[in-house]
PDB file of C-alpha atoms in Angstrom:
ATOM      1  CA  UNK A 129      78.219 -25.943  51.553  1.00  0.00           C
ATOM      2  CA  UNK A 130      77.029 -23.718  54.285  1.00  0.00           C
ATOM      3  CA  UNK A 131      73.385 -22.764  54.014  1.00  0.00           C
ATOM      4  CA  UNK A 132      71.293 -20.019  53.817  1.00  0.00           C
ATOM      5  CA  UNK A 133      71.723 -17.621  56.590  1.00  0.00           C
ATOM      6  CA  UNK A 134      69.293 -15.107  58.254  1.00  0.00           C
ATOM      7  CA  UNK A 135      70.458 -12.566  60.478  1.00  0.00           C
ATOM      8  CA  UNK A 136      69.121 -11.716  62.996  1.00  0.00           C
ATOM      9  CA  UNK A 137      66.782 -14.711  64.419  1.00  0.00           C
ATOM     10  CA  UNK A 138      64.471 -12.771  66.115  1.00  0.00           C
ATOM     11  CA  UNK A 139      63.617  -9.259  66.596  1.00  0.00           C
ATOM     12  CA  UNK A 140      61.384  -7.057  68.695  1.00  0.00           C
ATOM     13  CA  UNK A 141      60.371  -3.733  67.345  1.00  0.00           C
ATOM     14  CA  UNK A 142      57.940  -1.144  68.462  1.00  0.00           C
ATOM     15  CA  UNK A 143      55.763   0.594  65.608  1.00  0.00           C
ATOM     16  CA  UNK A 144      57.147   3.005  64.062  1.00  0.00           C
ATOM     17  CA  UNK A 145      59.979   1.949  63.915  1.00  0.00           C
ATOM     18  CA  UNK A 146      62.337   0.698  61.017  1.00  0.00           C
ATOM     19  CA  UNK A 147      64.006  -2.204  60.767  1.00  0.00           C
ATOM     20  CA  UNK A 148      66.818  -3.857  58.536  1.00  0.00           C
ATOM     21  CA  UNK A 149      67.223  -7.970  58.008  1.00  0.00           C
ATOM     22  CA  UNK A 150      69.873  -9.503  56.555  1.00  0.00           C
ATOM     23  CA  UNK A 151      70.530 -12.493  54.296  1.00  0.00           C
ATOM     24  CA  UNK A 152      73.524 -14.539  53.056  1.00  0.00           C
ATOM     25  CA  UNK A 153      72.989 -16.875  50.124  1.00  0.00           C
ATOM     26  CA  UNK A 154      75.023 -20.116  49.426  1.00  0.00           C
ATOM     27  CA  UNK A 155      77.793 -19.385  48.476  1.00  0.00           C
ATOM     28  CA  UNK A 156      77.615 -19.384  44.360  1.00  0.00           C
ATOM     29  CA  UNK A 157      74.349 -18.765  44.522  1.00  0.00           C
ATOM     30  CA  UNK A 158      73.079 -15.236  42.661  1.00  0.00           C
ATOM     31  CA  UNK A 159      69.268 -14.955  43.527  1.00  0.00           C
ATOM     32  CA  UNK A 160      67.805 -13.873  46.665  1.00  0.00           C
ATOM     33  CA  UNK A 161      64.512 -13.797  47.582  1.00  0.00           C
ATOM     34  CA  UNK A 162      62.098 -12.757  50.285  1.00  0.00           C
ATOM     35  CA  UNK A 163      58.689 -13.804  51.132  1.00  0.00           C
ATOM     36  CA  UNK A 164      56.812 -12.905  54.388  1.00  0.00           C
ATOM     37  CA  UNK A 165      54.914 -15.409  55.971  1.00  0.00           C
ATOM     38  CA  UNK A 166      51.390 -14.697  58.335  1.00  0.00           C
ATOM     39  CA  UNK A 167      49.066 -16.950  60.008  1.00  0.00           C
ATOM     40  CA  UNK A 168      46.393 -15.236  57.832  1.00  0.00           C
ATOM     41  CA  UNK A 169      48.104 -14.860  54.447  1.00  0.00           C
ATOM     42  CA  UNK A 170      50.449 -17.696  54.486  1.00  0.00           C
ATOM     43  CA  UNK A 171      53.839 -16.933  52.397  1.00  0.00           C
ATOM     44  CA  UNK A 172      53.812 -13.924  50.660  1.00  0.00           C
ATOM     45  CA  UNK A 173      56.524 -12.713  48.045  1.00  0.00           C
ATOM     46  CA  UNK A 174      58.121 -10.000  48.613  1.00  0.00           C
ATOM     47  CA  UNK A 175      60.978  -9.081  46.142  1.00  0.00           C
ATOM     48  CA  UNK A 176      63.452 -10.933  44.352  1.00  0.00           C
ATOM     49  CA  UNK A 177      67.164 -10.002  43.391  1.00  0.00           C
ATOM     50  CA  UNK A 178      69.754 -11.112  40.932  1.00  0.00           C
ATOM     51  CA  UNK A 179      73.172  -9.784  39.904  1.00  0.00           C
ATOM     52  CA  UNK A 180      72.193  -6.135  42.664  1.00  0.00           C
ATOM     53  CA  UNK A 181      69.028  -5.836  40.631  1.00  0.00           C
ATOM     54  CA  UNK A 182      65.432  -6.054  41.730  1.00  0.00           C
ATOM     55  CA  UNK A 183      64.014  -8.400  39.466  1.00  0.00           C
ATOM     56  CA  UNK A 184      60.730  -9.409  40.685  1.00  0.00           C
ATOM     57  CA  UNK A 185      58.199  -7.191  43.276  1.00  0.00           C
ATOM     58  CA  UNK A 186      55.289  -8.878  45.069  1.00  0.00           C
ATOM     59  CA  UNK A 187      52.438  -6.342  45.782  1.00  0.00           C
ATOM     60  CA  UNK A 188      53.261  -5.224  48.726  1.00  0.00           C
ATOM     61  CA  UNK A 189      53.754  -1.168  50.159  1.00  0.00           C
ATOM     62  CA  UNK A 190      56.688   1.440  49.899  1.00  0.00           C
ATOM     63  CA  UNK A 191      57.485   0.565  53.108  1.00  0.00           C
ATOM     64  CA  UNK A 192      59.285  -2.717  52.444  1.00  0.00           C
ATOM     65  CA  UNK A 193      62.510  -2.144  49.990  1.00  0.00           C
ATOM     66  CA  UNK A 194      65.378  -4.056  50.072  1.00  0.00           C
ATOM     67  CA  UNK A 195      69.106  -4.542  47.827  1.00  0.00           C
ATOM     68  CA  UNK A 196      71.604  -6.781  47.387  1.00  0.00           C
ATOM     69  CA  UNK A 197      75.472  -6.511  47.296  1.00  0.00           C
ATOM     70  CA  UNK A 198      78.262  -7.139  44.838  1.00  0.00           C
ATOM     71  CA  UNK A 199      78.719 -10.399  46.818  1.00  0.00           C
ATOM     72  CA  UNK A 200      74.674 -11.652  47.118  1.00  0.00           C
ATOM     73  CA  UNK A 201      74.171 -10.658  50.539  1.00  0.00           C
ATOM     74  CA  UNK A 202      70.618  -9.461  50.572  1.00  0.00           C
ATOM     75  CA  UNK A 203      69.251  -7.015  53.495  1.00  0.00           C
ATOM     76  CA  UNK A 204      66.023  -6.186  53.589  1.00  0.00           C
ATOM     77  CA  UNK A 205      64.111  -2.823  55.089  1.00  0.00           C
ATOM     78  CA  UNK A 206      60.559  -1.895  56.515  1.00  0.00           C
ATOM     79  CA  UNK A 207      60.223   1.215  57.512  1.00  0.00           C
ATOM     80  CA  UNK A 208      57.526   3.199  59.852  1.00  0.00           C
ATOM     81  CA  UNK A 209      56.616  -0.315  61.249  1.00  0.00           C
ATOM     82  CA  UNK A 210      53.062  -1.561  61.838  1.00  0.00           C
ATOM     83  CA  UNK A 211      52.096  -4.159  64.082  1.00  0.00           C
ATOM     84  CA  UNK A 212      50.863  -6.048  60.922  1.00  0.00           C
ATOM     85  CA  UNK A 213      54.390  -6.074  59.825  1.00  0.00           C
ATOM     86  CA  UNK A 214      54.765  -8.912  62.653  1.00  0.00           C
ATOM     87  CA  UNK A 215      55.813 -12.500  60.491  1.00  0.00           C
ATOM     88  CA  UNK A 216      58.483 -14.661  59.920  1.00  0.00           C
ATOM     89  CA  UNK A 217      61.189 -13.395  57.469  1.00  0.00           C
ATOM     90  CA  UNK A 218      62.183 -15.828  54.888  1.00  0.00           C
ATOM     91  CA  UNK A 219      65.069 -15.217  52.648  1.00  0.00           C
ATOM     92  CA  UNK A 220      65.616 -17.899  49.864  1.00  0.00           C
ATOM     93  CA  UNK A 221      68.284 -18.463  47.194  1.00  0.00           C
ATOM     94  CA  UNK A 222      69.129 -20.121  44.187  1.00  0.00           C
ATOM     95  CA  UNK A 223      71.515 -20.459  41.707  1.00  0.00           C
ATOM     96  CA  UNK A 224      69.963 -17.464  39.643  1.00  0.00           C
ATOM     97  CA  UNK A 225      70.206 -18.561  36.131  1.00  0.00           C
ATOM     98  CA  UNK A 226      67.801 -17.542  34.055  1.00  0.00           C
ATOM     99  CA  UNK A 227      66.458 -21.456  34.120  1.00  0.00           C
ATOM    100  CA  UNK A 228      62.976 -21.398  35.590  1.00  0.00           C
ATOM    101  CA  UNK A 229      64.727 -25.160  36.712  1.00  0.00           C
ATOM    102  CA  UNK A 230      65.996 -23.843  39.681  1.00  0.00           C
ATOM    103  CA  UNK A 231      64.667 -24.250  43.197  1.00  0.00           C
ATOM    104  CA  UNK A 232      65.133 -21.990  46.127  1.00  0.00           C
ATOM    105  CA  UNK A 233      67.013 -22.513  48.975  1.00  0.00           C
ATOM    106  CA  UNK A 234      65.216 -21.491  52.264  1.00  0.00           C
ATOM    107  CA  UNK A 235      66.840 -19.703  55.017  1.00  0.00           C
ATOM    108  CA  UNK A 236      65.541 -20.242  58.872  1.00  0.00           C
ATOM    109  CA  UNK A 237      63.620 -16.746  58.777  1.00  0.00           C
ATOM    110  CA  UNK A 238      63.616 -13.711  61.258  1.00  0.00           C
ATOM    111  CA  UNK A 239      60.852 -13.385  64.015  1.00  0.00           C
ATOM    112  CA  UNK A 240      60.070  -9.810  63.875  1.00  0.00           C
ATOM    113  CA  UNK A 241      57.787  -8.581  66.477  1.00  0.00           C
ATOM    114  CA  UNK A 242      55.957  -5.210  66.044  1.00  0.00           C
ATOM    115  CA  UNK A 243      54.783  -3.901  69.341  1.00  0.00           C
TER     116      UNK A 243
ATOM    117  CA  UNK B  25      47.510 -15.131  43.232  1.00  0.00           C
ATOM    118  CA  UNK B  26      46.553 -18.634  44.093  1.00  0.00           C
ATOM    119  CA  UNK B  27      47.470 -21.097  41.186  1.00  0.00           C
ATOM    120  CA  UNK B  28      47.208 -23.750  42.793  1.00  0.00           C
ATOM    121  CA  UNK B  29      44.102 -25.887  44.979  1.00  0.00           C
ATOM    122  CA  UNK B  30      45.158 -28.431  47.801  1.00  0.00           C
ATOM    123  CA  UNK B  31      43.132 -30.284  50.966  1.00  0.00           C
ATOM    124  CA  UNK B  32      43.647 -28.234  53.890  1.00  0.00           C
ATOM    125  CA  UNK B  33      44.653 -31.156  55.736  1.00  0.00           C
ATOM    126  CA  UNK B  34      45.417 -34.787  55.551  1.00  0.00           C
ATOM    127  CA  UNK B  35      46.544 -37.931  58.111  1.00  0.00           C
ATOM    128  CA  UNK B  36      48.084 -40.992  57.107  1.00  0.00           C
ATOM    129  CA  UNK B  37      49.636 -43.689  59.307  1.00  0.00           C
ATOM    130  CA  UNK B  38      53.119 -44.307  59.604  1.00  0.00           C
ATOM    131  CA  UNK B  39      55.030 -46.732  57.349  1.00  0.00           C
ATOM    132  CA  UNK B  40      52.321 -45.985  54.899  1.00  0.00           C
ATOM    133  CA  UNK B  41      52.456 -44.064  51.667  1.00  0.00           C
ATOM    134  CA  UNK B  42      51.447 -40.595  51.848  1.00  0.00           C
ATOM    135  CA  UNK B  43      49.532 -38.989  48.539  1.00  0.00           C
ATOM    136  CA  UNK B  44      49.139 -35.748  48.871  1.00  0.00           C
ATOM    137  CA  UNK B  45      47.360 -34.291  45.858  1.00  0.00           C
ATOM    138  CA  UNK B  46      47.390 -31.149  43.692  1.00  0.00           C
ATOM    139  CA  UNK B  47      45.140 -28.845  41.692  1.00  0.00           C
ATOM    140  CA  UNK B  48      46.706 -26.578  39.307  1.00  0.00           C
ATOM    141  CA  UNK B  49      44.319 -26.556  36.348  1.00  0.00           C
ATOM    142  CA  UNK B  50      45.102 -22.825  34.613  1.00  0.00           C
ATOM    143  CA  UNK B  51      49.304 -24.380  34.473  1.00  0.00           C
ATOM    144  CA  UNK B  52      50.881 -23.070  31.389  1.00  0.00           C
ATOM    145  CA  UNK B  53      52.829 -24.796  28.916  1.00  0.00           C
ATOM    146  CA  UNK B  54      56.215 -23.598  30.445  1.00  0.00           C
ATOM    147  CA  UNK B  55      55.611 -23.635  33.958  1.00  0.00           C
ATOM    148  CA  UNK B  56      56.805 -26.208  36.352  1.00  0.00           C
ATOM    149  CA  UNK B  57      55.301 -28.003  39.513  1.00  0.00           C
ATOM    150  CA  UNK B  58      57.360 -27.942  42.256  1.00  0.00           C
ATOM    151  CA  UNK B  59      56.741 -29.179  45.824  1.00  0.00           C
ATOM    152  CA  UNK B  60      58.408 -27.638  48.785  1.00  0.00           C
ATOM    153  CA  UNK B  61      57.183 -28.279  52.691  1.00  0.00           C
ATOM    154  CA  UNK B  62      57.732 -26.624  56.084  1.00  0.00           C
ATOM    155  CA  UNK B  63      58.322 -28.325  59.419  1.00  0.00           C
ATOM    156  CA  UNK B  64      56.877 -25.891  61.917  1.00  0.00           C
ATOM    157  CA  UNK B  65      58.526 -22.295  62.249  1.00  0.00           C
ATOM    158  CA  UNK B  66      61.477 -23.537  59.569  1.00  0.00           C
ATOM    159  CA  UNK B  67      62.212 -22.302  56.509  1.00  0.00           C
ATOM    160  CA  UNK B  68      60.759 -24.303  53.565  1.00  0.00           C
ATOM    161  CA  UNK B  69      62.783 -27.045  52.704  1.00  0.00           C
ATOM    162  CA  UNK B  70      62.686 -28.272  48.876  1.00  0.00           C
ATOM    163  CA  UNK B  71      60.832 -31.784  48.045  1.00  0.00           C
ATOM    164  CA  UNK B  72      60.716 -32.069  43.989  1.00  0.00           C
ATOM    165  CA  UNK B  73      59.769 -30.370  40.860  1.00  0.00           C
ATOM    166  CA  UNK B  74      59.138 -31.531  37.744  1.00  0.00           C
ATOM    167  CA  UNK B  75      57.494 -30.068  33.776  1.00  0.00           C
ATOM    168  CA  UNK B  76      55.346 -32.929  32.332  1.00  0.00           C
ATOM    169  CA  UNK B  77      57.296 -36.467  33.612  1.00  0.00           C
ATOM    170  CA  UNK B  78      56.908 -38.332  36.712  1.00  0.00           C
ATOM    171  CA  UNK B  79      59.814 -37.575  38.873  1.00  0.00           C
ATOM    172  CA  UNK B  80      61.487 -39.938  41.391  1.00  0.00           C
ATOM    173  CA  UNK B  81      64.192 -38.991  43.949  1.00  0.00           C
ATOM    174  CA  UNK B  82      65.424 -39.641  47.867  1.00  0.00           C
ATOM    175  CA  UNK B  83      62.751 -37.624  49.502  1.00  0.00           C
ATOM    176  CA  UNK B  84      59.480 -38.652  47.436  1.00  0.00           C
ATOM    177  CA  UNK B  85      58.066 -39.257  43.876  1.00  0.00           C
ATOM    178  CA  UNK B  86      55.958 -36.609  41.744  1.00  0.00           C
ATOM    179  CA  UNK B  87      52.954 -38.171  39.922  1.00  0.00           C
ATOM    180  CA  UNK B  88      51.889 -35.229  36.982  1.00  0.00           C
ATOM    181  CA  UNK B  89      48.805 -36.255  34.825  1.00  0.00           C
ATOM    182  CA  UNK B  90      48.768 -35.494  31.016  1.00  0.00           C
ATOM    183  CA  UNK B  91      46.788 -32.702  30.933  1.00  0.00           C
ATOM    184  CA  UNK B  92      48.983 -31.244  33.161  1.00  0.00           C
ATOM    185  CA  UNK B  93      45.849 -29.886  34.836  1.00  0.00           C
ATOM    186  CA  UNK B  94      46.835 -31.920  38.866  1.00  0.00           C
ATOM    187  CA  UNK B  95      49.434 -33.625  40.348  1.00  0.00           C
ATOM    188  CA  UNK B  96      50.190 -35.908  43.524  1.00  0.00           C
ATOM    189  CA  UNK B  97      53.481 -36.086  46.217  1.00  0.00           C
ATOM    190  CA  UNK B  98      54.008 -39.637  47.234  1.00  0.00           C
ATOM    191  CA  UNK B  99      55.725 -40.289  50.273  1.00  0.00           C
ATOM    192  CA  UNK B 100      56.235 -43.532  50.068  1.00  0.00           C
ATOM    193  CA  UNK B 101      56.993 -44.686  53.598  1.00  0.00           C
ATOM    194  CA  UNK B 102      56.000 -41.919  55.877  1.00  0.00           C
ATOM    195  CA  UNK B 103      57.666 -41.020  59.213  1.00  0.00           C
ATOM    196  CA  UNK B 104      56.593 -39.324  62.106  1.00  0.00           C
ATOM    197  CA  UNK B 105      59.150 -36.753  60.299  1.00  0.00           C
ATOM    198  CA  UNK B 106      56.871 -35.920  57.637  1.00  0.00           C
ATOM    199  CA  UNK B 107      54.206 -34.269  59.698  1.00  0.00           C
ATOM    200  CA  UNK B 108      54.329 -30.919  57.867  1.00  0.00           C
ATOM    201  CA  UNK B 109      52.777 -28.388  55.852  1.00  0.00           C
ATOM    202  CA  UNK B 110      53.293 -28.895  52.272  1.00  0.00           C
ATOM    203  CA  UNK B 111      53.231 -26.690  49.361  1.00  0.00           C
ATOM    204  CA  UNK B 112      52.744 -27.213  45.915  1.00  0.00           C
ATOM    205  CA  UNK B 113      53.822 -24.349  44.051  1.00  0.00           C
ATOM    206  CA  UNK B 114      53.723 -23.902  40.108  1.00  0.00           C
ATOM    207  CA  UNK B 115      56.402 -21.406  38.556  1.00  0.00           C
ATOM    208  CA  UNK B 116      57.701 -19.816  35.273  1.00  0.00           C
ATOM    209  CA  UNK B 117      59.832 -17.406  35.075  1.00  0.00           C
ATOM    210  CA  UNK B 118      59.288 -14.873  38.424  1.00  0.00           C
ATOM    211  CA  UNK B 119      58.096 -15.307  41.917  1.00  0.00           C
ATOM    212  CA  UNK B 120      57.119 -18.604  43.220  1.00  0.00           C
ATOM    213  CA  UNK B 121      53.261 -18.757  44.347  1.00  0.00           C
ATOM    214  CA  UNK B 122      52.711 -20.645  47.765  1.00  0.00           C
ATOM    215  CA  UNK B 123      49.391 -21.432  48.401  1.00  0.00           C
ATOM    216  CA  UNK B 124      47.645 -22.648  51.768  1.00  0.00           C
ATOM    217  CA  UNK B 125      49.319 -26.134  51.759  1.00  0.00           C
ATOM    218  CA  UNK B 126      48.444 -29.187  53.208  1.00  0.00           C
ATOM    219  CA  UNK B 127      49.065 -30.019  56.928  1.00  0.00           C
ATOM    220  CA  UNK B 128      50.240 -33.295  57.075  1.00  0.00           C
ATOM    221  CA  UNK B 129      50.037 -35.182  59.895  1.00  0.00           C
ATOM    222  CA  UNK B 130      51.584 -38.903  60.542  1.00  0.00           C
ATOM    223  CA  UNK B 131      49.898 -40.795  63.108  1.00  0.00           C
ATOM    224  CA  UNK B 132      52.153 -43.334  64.980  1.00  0.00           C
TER     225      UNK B 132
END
């Protein structure tokens, strides 16, 4: 099975600005998550989504939304950029059952760069 | 919110074991310990969970006391592979919680 994908691998924005990511799950796979990882604050969650619904919500601003499509692909959005918006991008996904069994599959991330 | 405590950092020789310990004293009843680690600027890459049993597979054994209350990775032959930052992560239902991790470093 193919893994989890992360498109694109890096990205340079200037602030401001909005930006889209994308993810692809493995294939089966119904749950996509997102975490943001800093130097400072390690990995942070983000948002979780199962089935096109937004089923869990870290604490984090307006700013950062994302969905997910009939077939699992995840994308997610920050909008009006700041330059603390610069991290690594990880999308992760699992199976999606409501087990609490199930580990997460990690993607390779997105570089975004707020300048 | 932090649920778990772990050494910032930790060395061990290669070709020796590796125990990398755990603090997650406030773990509820249904919540599982799992144990994930990340090679530098990779995605986290999935070690080994487990409820209340010691688990065993390919990649490393997981050591859970009976209170629940801490836990320990083993590595049992450690490579110059391993250097990483590990993550032990408890989790119900929801988001997982990574903490600070332990950077793990295997000396030649």
């Amino acid at each position: 099975k193919a893994g989890v994908t992360q498109t694109p691998r890096y990205l340079i924005k200037t602030r401001g600005q909005q930006v889209t990511l994308s993810c692809s799950p493995i294939s089966g796979h119904r749950s996509v998550s997102w975490y943001q990882q800093t130097p400072g604050q390690g990995l942070q969650f983000l948002f979780e989504y199962f089935s096109e619904t937004q089923r869990n919500k870290g604490n984090f601003p307006g700013r950062f939304s994302g969905r997910q499509f009939s077939n699992s692909r995840s994308e997610m959005n920050v909008s009006t950029l700041e330059l603390g918006d610069s991290a690594l991008y990880l999308c992760a996904s699992s199976p999606g059952t409501a087990s609490i069994r199930n580990e997460q599959f990690f993607g390779p991330g997105t570089r975004l760069t707020v300048l | 919110d932090a649920k778990t405590t772990q050494p910032t950092s930790m060395d061990c020789a290669e070709g020796r074991a590796a125990n990398l310990p755990c603090n997650h004293s406030t773990i509820s009843g249904n919540e599982y310990v799992y144990w994930y680690r990340q090679i530098h600027s990779q995605g986290p890459q999935y070690i080994i969970h487990g409820l209340k049993n010691n688990e065993t597979n390919e990649m490393a054994s997981l050591i859970i006391t009976e209170d629940r209350k801490s836990s320990t990775l083993i590595l049992p032959h450690a490579t110059l592979r391993d250097t990483a930052v590990y993550y032990c992560i408890v989790r119900a239902l929801g988001q997982f919680y990574f903490g600070t991790g332990t950077s793990l470093t295997v000396i030649p």
